[in-house]
Amino acid sequence: MKELIVLKVFIYIGIGGMAGSLLRYIISDQSTQAWGSSFPFGTLIANLAGAFILGLFTSLVIRQNRLTNDLRLGIGTGAIGSFTTLSTLSSETVMLIDEHAYLNALLYITISLVGGLAAAFAGYHSGLGEKEASSHD
């Protein structure tokens, strides 16, 4: 019985992961077509959006226990986790450094880190009720 429960969780995470990674691919592909490949806008957009969405999801759904654990894992770990990517951020930064685009590498890391934290904070506080948000200030 426990094996079926674990398999069910894996399926939820796998479906979410497939959806999130495909969406990230589409965003990266479209941003490369729109702005070229000299700066990794697609990954930056996905990571900042994902940070906001995960912050919002955490305050609206996880903290308030609104979904089953399977759905929370499918959305949070699967979809949002595969939509955002530290490994691609790291790899793209190394490529920028290798291409001697040091300023772009520094901008990319700085915007990703500071912007990601700000986006997660904004998403989290967007999902809090007015009374709850004021108690966190």
CSV table of N, CA and C in Angstrom, one decimal:
chain,number,residue,atom,x,y,z
A,1,MET,N,0.8,-1.2,0.0
A,1,MET,CA,0.0,0.0,0.0
A,1,MET,C,0.9,1.3,0.0
A,2,LYS,N,1.9,1.3,0.8
A,2,LYS,CA,2.8,2.4,0.9
A,2,LYS,C,3.5,2.7,-0.4
A,3,GLU,N,3.8,1.6,-1.2
A,3,GLU,CA,4.4,1.8,-2.5
A,3,GLU,C,3.5,2.5,-3.5
A,4,LEU,N,2.2,2.3,-3.4
A,4,LEU,CA,1.2,2.9,-4.2
A,4,LEU,C,1.1,4.4,-3.9
A,5,ILE,N,1.2,4.8,-2.6
A,5,ILE,CA,1.2,6.2,-2.2
A,5,ILE,C,2.4,6.9,-2.7
A,6,VAL,N,3.6,6.3,-2.6
A,6,VAL,CA,4.8,6.9,-3.1
A,6,VAL,C,4.8,7.0,-4.6
A,7,LEU,N,4.3,6.0,-5.3
A,7,LEU,CA,4.1,6.1,-6.7
A,7,LEU,C,3.2,7.2,-7.2
A,8,LYS,N,2.1,7.4,-6.4
A,8,LYS,CA,1.2,8.5,-6.7
A,8,LYS,C,1.9,9.8,-6.6
A,9,VAL,N,2.7,10.0,-5.5
A,9,VAL,CA,3.4,11.3,-5.3
A,9,VAL,C,4.4,11.5,-6.5
A,10,PHE,N,5.1,10.4,-6.9
A,10,PHE,CA,6.0,10.5,-8.0
A,10,PHE,C,5.3,10.9,-9.3
A,11,ILE,N,4.1,10.4,-9.5
A,11,ILE,CA,3.4,10.7,-10.7
A,11,ILE,C,3.0,12.2,-10.7
A,12,TYR,N,2.5,12.7,-9.6
A,12,TYR,CA,2.1,14.1,-9.4
A,12,TYR,C,3.4,15.0,-9.7
A,13,ILE,N,4.5,14.7,-9.1
A,13,ILE,CA,5.7,15.5,-9.2
A,13,ILE,C,6.2,15.4,-10.7
A,14,GLY,N,6.1,14.2,-11.3
A,14,GLY,CA,6.5,14.0,-12.7
A,14,GLY,C,5.7,14.8,-13.6
A,15,ILE,N,4.4,14.8,-13.5
A,15,ILE,CA,3.5,15.6,-14.3
A,15,ILE,C,3.8,17.1,-14.2
A,16,GLY,N,3.9,17.5,-12.9
A,16,GLY,CA,4.2,18.9,-12.7
A,16,GLY,C,5.6,19.3,-13.2
A,17,GLY,N,6.5,18.4,-13.1
A,17,GLY,CA,7.9,18.6,-13.6
A,17,GLY,C,7.9,18.8,-15.1
A,18,MET,N,7.1,17.9,-15.8
A,18,MET,CA,7.1,18.0,-17.2
A,18,MET,C,6.5,19.3,-17.6
A,19,ALA,N,5.4,19.8,-17.0
A,19,ALA,CA,4.8,21.0,-17.3
A,19,ALA,C,5.7,22.2,-17.1
A,20,GLY,N,6.3,22.2,-15.9
A,20,GLY,CA,7.2,23.3,-15.6
A,20,GLY,C,8.4,23.4,-16.5
A,21,SER,N,9.0,22.3,-16.8
A,21,SER,CA,10.2,22.3,-17.7
A,21,SER,C,9.9,22.7,-19.1
A,22,LEU,N,8.7,22.3,-19.6
A,22,LEU,CA,8.3,22.7,-20.9
A,22,LEU,C,8.0,24.2,-21.0
A,23,LEU,N,7.4,24.7,-20.0
A,23,LEU,CA,7.1,26.1,-19.9
A,23,LEU,C,8.4,26.9,-19.9
A,24,ARG,N,9.3,26.5,-19.1
A,24,ARG,CA,10.6,27.2,-19.1
A,24,ARG,C,11.3,27.1,-20.5
A,25,TYR,N,11.2,26.0,-21.1
A,25,TYR,CA,11.8,25.8,-22.5
A,25,TYR,C,11.2,26.8,-23.4
A,26,ILE,N,9.8,26.9,-23.4
A,26,ILE,CA,9.1,27.9,-24.3
A,26,ILE,C,9.5,29.3,-24.0
A,27,ILE,N,9.6,29.7,-22.7
A,27,ILE,CA,10.0,31.0,-22.4
A,27,ILE,C,11.5,31.3,-22.9
A,28,SER,N,12.4,30.4,-22.6
A,28,SER,CA,13.7,30.5,-23.1
A,28,SER,C,13.8,30.6,-24.6
A,29,ASP,N,13.1,29.8,-25.3
A,29,ASP,CA,13.1,29.8,-26.7
A,29,ASP,C,12.6,31.1,-27.3
A,30,GLN,N,11.5,31.6,-26.8
A,30,GLN,CA,10.8,32.8,-27.2
A,30,GLN,C,11.7,34.0,-26.9
A,31,SER,N,12.3,34.0,-25.7
A,31,SER,CA,13.2,35.2,-25.4
A,31,SER,C,14.4,35.2,-26.3
A,32,THR,N,15.0,34.1,-26.6
A,32,THR,CA,16.1,34.0,-27.5
A,32,THR,C,15.8,34.5,-28.9
A,33,GLN,N,14.6,34.2,-29.3
A,33,GLN,CA,14.1,34.7,-30.6
A,33,GLN,C,13.9,36.2,-30.6
A,34,ALA,N,13.4,36.7,-29.5
A,34,ALA,CA,13.1,38.1,-29.4
A,34,ALA,C,14.3,39.0,-29.1
A,35,TRP,N,15.2,38.5,-28.3
A,35,TRP,CA,16.3,39.3,-27.8
A,35,TRP,C,17.7,38.8,-28.1
A,36,GLY,N,17.8,37.6,-28.8
A,36,GLY,CA,19.1,37.0,-29.1
A,36,GLY,C,19.6,36.2,-27.9
A,37,SER,N,20.8,35.7,-28.0
A,37,SER,CA,21.4,34.8,-27.0
A,37,SER,C,22.6,35.4,-26.3
A,38,SER,N,22.8,36.7,-26.4
A,38,SER,CA,24.0,37.3,-25.7
A,38,SER,C,23.7,37.4,-24.2
A,39,PHE,N,22.5,37.4,-23.7
A,39,PHE,CA,22.2,37.4,-22.3
A,39,PHE,C,21.0,36.4,-22.0
A,40,PRO,N,21.1,35.6,-21.0
A,40,PRO,CA,20.1,34.6,-20.7
A,40,PRO,C,18.8,35.1,-20.1
A,41,PHE,N,18.1,35.9,-21.0
A,41,PHE,CA,16.8,36.5,-20.5
A,41,PHE,C,15.8,35.4,-20.1
A,42,GLY,N,15.7,34.3,-20.9
A,42,GLY,CA,14.7,33.3,-20.6
A,42,GLY,C,14.8,32.7,-19.2
A,43,THR,N,16.0,32.3,-18.9
A,43,THR,CA,16.2,31.7,-17.5
A,43,THR,C,16.0,32.8,-16.5
A,44,LEU,N,16.4,34.0,-16.7
A,44,LEU,CA,16.2,35.1,-15.7
A,44,LEU,C,14.7,35.3,-15.5
A,45,ILE,N,13.9,35.3,-16.6
A,45,ILE,CA,12.5,35.5,-16.5
A,45,ILE,C,11.8,34.4,-15.8
A,46,ALA,N,12.2,33.1,-16.1
A,46,ALA,CA,11.6,31.9,-15.5
A,46,ALA,C,12.0,31.9,-14.0
A,47,ASN,N,13.2,32.2,-13.6
A,47,ASN,CA,13.6,32.2,-12.2
A,47,ASN,C,12.9,33.3,-11.4
A,48,LEU,N,12.8,34.5,-11.9
A,48,LEU,CA,12.1,35.6,-11.2
A,48,LEU,C,10.6,35.3,-11.1
A,49,ALA,N,10.0,34.8,-12.2
A,49,ALA,CA,8.6,34.5,-12.1
A,49,ALA,C,8.4,33.3,-11.2
A,50,GLY,N,9.2,32.3,-11.3
A,50,GLY,CA,9.1,31.2,-10.4
A,50,GLY,C,9.2,31.5,-8.9
A,51,ALA,N,10.2,32.4,-8.6
A,51,ALA,CA,10.3,32.8,-7.2
A,51,ALA,C,9.1,33.5,-6.7
A,52,PHE,N,8.5,34.4,-7.5
A,52,PHE,CA,7.3,35.1,-7.1
A,52,PHE,C,6.1,34.0,-6.9
A,53,ILE,N,6.0,33.2,-7.9
A,53,ILE,CA,4.9,32.2,-7.9
A,53,ILE,C,5.1,31.2,-6.7
A,54,LEU,N,6.3,30.8,-6.4
A,54,LEU,CA,6.5,29.9,-5.2
A,54,LEU,C,6.2,30.6,-3.9
A,55,GLY,N,6.6,31.9,-3.8
A,55,GLY,CA,6.3,32.7,-2.6
A,55,GLY,C,4.8,32.8,-2.5
A,56,LEU,N,4.1,33.1,-3.5
A,56,LEU,CA,2.6,33.2,-3.5
A,56,LEU,C,2.0,31.9,-3.1
A,57,PHE,N,2.5,30.8,-3.8
A,57,PHE,CA,1.9,29.5,-3.5
A,57,PHE,C,2.2,29.1,-2.1
A,58,THR,N,3.3,29.5,-1.5
A,58,THR,CA,3.6,29.1,-0.1
A,58,THR,C,2.6,29.8,0.8
A,59,SER,N,2.4,31.1,0.6
A,59,SER,CA,1.5,31.8,1.5
A,59,SER,C,0.0,31.5,1.3
A,60,LEU,N,-0.4,31.3,0.0
A,60,LEU,CA,-1.8,31.0,-0.2
A,60,LEU,C,-2.2,29.6,0.0
A,61,VAL,N,-1.3,28.6,-0.3
A,61,VAL,CA,-1.7,27.2,-0.3
A,61,VAL,C,-1.0,26.4,0.8
A,62,ILE,N,0.3,26.5,0.8
A,62,ILE,CA,1.0,25.6,1.7
A,62,ILE,C,0.7,26.0,3.2
A,63,ARG,N,0.9,27.3,3.5
A,63,ARG,CA,0.7,27.7,4.9
A,63,ARG,C,-0.7,27.5,5.4
A,64,GLN,N,-1.7,27.6,4.5
A,64,GLN,CA,-3.1,27.4,4.8
A,64,GLN,C,-3.6,26.0,4.6
A,65,ASN,N,-2.7,25.1,4.2
A,65,ASN,CA,-3.1,23.7,4.0
A,65,ASN,C,-4.3,23.5,3.1
A,66,ARG,N,-4.3,24.2,2.0
A,66,ARG,CA,-5.5,24.2,1.1
A,66,ARG,C,-5.6,23.0,0.1
A,67,LEU,N,-4.4,22.4,-0.2
A,67,LEU,CA,-4.4,21.3,-1.1
A,67,LEU,C,-3.9,20.0,-0.4
A,68,THR,N,-4.2,18.9,-1.1
A,68,THR,CA,-3.6,17.7,-0.6
A,68,THR,C,-2.1,17.7,-0.7
A,69,ASN,N,-1.4,16.9,0.0
A,69,ASN,CA,0.1,16.9,0.0
A,69,ASN,C,0.6,16.5,-1.5
A,70,ASP,N,-0.1,15.6,-2.1
A,70,ASP,CA,0.2,15.2,-3.5
A,70,ASP,C,0.2,16.4,-4.4
A,71,LEU,N,-0.9,17.2,-4.3
A,71,LEU,CA,-1.0,18.3,-5.2
A,71,LEU,C,0.0,19.4,-4.9
A,72,ARG,N,0.3,19.6,-3.6
A,72,ARG,CA,1.3,20.6,-3.2
A,72,ARG,C,2.6,20.2,-3.7
A,73,LEU,N,3.0,18.9,-3.6
A,73,LEU,CA,4.3,18.5,-4.2
A,73,LEU,C,4.3,18.5,-5.7
A,74,GLY,N,3.2,18.2,-6.3
A,74,GLY,CA,3.2,18.3,-7.8
A,74,GLY,C,3.3,19.7,-8.3
A,75,ILE,N,2.7,20.6,-7.6
A,75,ILE,CA,2.8,22.0,-8.1
A,75,ILE,C,4.2,22.6,-7.6
A,76,GLY,N,4.5,22.5,-6.3
A,76,GLY,CA,5.6,23.2,-5.7
A,76,GLY,C,6.9,22.6,-6.2
A,77,THR,N,7.1,21.3,-5.9
A,77,THR,CA,8.3,20.6,-6.3
A,77,THR,C,8.4,20.3,-7.8
A,78,GLY,N,7.3,19.8,-8.3
A,78,GLY,CA,7.3,19.4,-9.7
A,78,GLY,C,7.3,20.6,-10.7
A,79,ALA,N,6.1,21.3,-10.7
A,79,ALA,CA,6.0,22.4,-11.7
A,79,ALA,C,6.9,23.6,-11.5
A,80,ILE,N,6.8,24.1,-10.3
A,80,ILE,CA,7.6,25.4,-10.0
A,80,ILE,C,9.1,25.0,-9.9
A,81,GLY,N,9.4,23.9,-9.2
A,81,GLY,CA,10.8,23.4,-9.1
A,81,GLY,C,11.5,23.2,-10.4
A,82,SER,N,10.8,22.7,-11.4
A,82,SER,CA,11.4,22.4,-12.7
A,82,SER,C,11.3,23.7,-13.6
A,83,PHE,N,10.4,24.6,-13.3
A,83,PHE,CA,10.3,25.8,-14.0
A,83,PHE,C,11.5,26.7,-13.7
A,84,THR,N,11.9,26.7,-12.5
A,84,THR,CA,13.1,27.5,-12.1
A,84,THR,C,14.3,26.6,-12.1
A,85,THR,N,15.5,27.2,-12.2
A,85,THR,CA,16.7,26.3,-12.4
A,85,THR,C,17.9,27.0,-11.9
A,86,LEU,N,18.5,26.5,-10.9
A,86,LEU,CA,19.8,27.0,-10.4
A,86,LEU,C,20.9,26.5,-11.3
A,87,SER,N,20.8,25.2,-11.8
A,87,SER,CA,21.8,24.6,-12.6
A,87,SER,C,22.0,25.4,-13.9
A,88,THR,N,20.9,25.8,-14.6
A,88,THR,CA,21.1,26.5,-15.8
A,88,THR,C,21.6,27.9,-15.6
A,89,LEU,N,21.2,28.6,-14.5
A,89,LEU,CA,21.7,29.9,-14.1
A,89,LEU,C,23.3,29.7,-13.9
A,90,SER,N,23.7,28.7,-13.2
A,90,SER,CA,25.1,28.5,-13.0
A,90,SER,C,25.9,28.3,-14.3
A,91,SER,N,25.3,27.4,-15.1
A,91,SER,CA,26.0,27.1,-16.4
A,91,SER,C,26.0,28.3,-17.3
A,92,GLU,N,25.0,29.1,-17.4
A,92,GLU,CA,25.0,30.2,-18.2
A,92,GLU,C,25.9,31.3,-17.7
A,93,THR,N,26.1,31.4,-16.4
A,93,THR,CA,27.0,32.3,-15.9
A,93,THR,C,28.4,31.9,-16.2
A,94,VAL,N,28.7,30.7,-16.1
A,94,VAL,CA,30.1,30.2,-16.5
A,94,VAL,C,30.3,30.5,-18.0
A,95,MET,N,29.3,30.3,-18.8
A,95,MET,CA,29.5,30.6,-20.3
A,95,MET,C,29.7,32.0,-20.5
A,96,LEU,N,29.0,32.9,-19.8
A,96,LEU,CA,29.3,34.4,-19.9
A,96,LEU,C,30.7,34.7,-19.5
A,97,ILE,N,31.2,34.1,-18.4
A,97,ILE,CA,32.5,34.4,-18.0
A,97,ILE,C,33.5,33.9,-19.0
A,98,ASP,N,33.3,32.7,-19.6
A,98,ASP,CA,34.1,32.1,-20.6
A,98,ASP,C,34.2,33.0,-21.8
A,99,GLU,N,33.1,33.7,-22.1
A,99,GLU,CA,33.0,34.6,-23.3
A,99,GLU,C,33.6,36.0,-22.9
A,100,HIS,N,34.1,36.1,-21.7
A,100,HIS,CA,34.7,37.4,-21.2
A,100,HIS,C,33.6,38.5,-21.1
A,101,ALA,N,32.4,38.1,-20.9
A,101,ALA,CA,31.2,39.0,-20.7
A,101,ALA,C,31.1,39.1,-19.2
A,102,TYR,N,32.1,39.7,-18.6
A,102,TYR,CA,32.1,39.7,-17.1
A,102,TYR,C,31.0,40.6,-16.5
A,103,LEU,N,30.7,41.7,-17.1
A,103,LEU,CA,29.7,42.6,-16.6
A,103,LEU,C,28.3,41.9,-16.8
A,104,ASN,N,28.1,41.3,-17.9
A,104,ASN,CA,26.8,40.5,-18.0
A,104,ASN,C,26.7,39.4,-17.0
A,105,ALA,N,27.8,38.7,-16.7
A,105,ALA,CA,27.8,37.6,-15.7
A,105,ALA,C,27.5,38.2,-14.3
A,106,LEU,N,28.1,39.3,-14.0
A,106,LEU,CA,27.8,40.0,-12.7
A,106,LEU,C,26.4,40.5,-12.6
A,107,LEU,N,25.9,41.1,-13.7
A,107,LEU,CA,24.5,41.6,-13.7
A,107,LEU,C,23.5,40.4,-13.6
A,108,TYR,N,23.8,39.3,-14.3
A,108,TYR,CA,23.0,38.1,-14.3
A,108,TYR,C,22.9,37.6,-12.9
A,109,ILE,N,24.0,37.4,-12.2
A,109,ILE,CA,24.0,36.8,-10.9
A,109,ILE,C,23.3,37.8,-9.9
A,110,THR,N,23.6,39.0,-10.0
A,110,THR,CA,23.0,40.0,-9.1
A,110,THR,C,21.5,40.2,-9.2
A,111,ILE,N,21.1,40.3,-10.5
A,111,ILE,CA,19.6,40.4,-10.7
A,111,ILE,C,18.9,39.1,-10.3
A,112,SER,N,19.5,38.0,-10.6
A,112,SER,CA,18.9,36.7,-10.2
A,112,SER,C,18.8,36.6,-8.7
A,113,LEU,N,19.8,36.9,-8.0
A,113,LEU,CA,19.8,36.7,-6.5
A,113,LEU,C,18.9,37.7,-5.9
A,114,VAL,N,19.2,39.0,-6.1
A,114,VAL,CA,18.4,40.1,-5.4
A,114,VAL,C,17.0,40.1,-6.0
A,115,GLY,N,16.8,40.0,-7.3
A,115,GLY,CA,15.5,40.0,-7.9
A,115,GLY,C,14.7,38.7,-7.4
A,116,GLY,N,15.3,37.6,-7.4
A,116,GLY,CA,14.7,36.4,-6.9
A,116,GLY,C,14.2,36.5,-5.5
A,117,LEU,N,15.0,37.0,-4.6
A,117,LEU,CA,14.6,37.2,-3.2
A,117,LEU,C,13.4,38.2,-3.1
A,118,ALA,N,13.5,39.3,-3.9
A,118,ALA,CA,12.5,40.3,-3.9
A,118,ALA,C,11.2,39.8,-4.4
A,119,ALA,N,11.3,39.0,-5.5
A,119,ALA,CA,10.1,38.4,-6.1
A,119,ALA,C,9.4,37.4,-5.2
A,120,ALA,N,10.3,36.5,-4.5
A,120,ALA,CA,9.7,35.6,-3.5
A,120,ALA,C,9.0,36.3,-2.4
A,121,PHE,N,9.7,37.4,-1.9
A,121,PHE,CA,9.1,38.2,-0.8
A,121,PHE,C,7.8,38.8,-1.3
A,122,ALA,N,7.8,39.4,-2.5
A,122,ALA,CA,6.6,40.0,-3.0
A,122,ALA,C,5.4,39.0,-3.2
A,123,GLY,N,5.8,37.8,-3.7
A,123,GLY,CA,4.8,36.8,-3.9
A,123,GLY,C,4.2,36.3,-2.6
A,124,TYR,N,5.1,36.1,-1.6
A,124,TYR,CA,4.7,35.6,-0.3
A,124,TYR,C,3.7,36.6,0.3
A,125,HIS,N,4.1,37.9,0.3
A,125,HIS,CA,3.3,38.9,1.0
A,125,HIS,C,2.0,39.2,0.2
A,126,SER,N,2.1,39.0,-1.1
A,126,SER,CA,0.8,39.1,-1.9
A,126,SER,C,-0.2,38.1,-1.5
A,127,GLY,N,0.2,36.9,-1.1
A,127,GLY,CA,-0.7,35.9,-0.7
A,127,GLY,C,-1.2,36.0,0.7
A,128,LEU,N,-0.6,36.8,1.5
A,128,LEU,CA,-1.0,36.9,2.9
A,128,LEU,C,-2.3,37.8,2.9
A,129,GLY,N,-3.1,37.6,3.9
A,129,GLY,CA,-4.2,38.5,4.1
A,129,GLY,C,-3.7,39.8,4.6
A,130,GLU,N,-4.5,40.9,4.5
A,130,GLU,CA,-4.0,42.2,5.0
A,130,GLU,C,-3.6,42.2,6.4
A,131,LYS,N,-4.3,41.5,7.3
A,131,LYS,CA,-4.0,41.5,8.7
A,131,LYS,C,-2.7,40.8,8.9
A,132,GLU,N,-2.5,39.6,8.2
A,132,GLU,CA,-1.3,38.8,8.4
A,132,GLU,C,-0.1,39.5,7.9
A,133,ALA,N,-0.3,40.2,6.7
A,133,ALA,CA,0.9,41.0,6.1
A,133,ALA,C,1.4,42.1,7.0
A,134,SER,N,0.5,42.8,7.7
A,134,SER,CA,0.9,43.9,8.6
A,134,SER,C,1.6,43.3,9.8
A,135,SER,N,1.3,42.1,10.2
A,135,SER,CA,2.0,41.6,11.4
A,135,SER,C,3.4,41.1,11.0
A,136,HIS,N,3.7,40.9,9.7
A,136,HIS,CA,5.0,40.5,9.3
A,136,HIS,C,6.0,41.7,9.0
A,137,ASP,N,5.4,42.9,9.0
A,137,ASP,CA,6.2,44.1,8.7
A,137,ASP,C,7.1,44.5,9.9
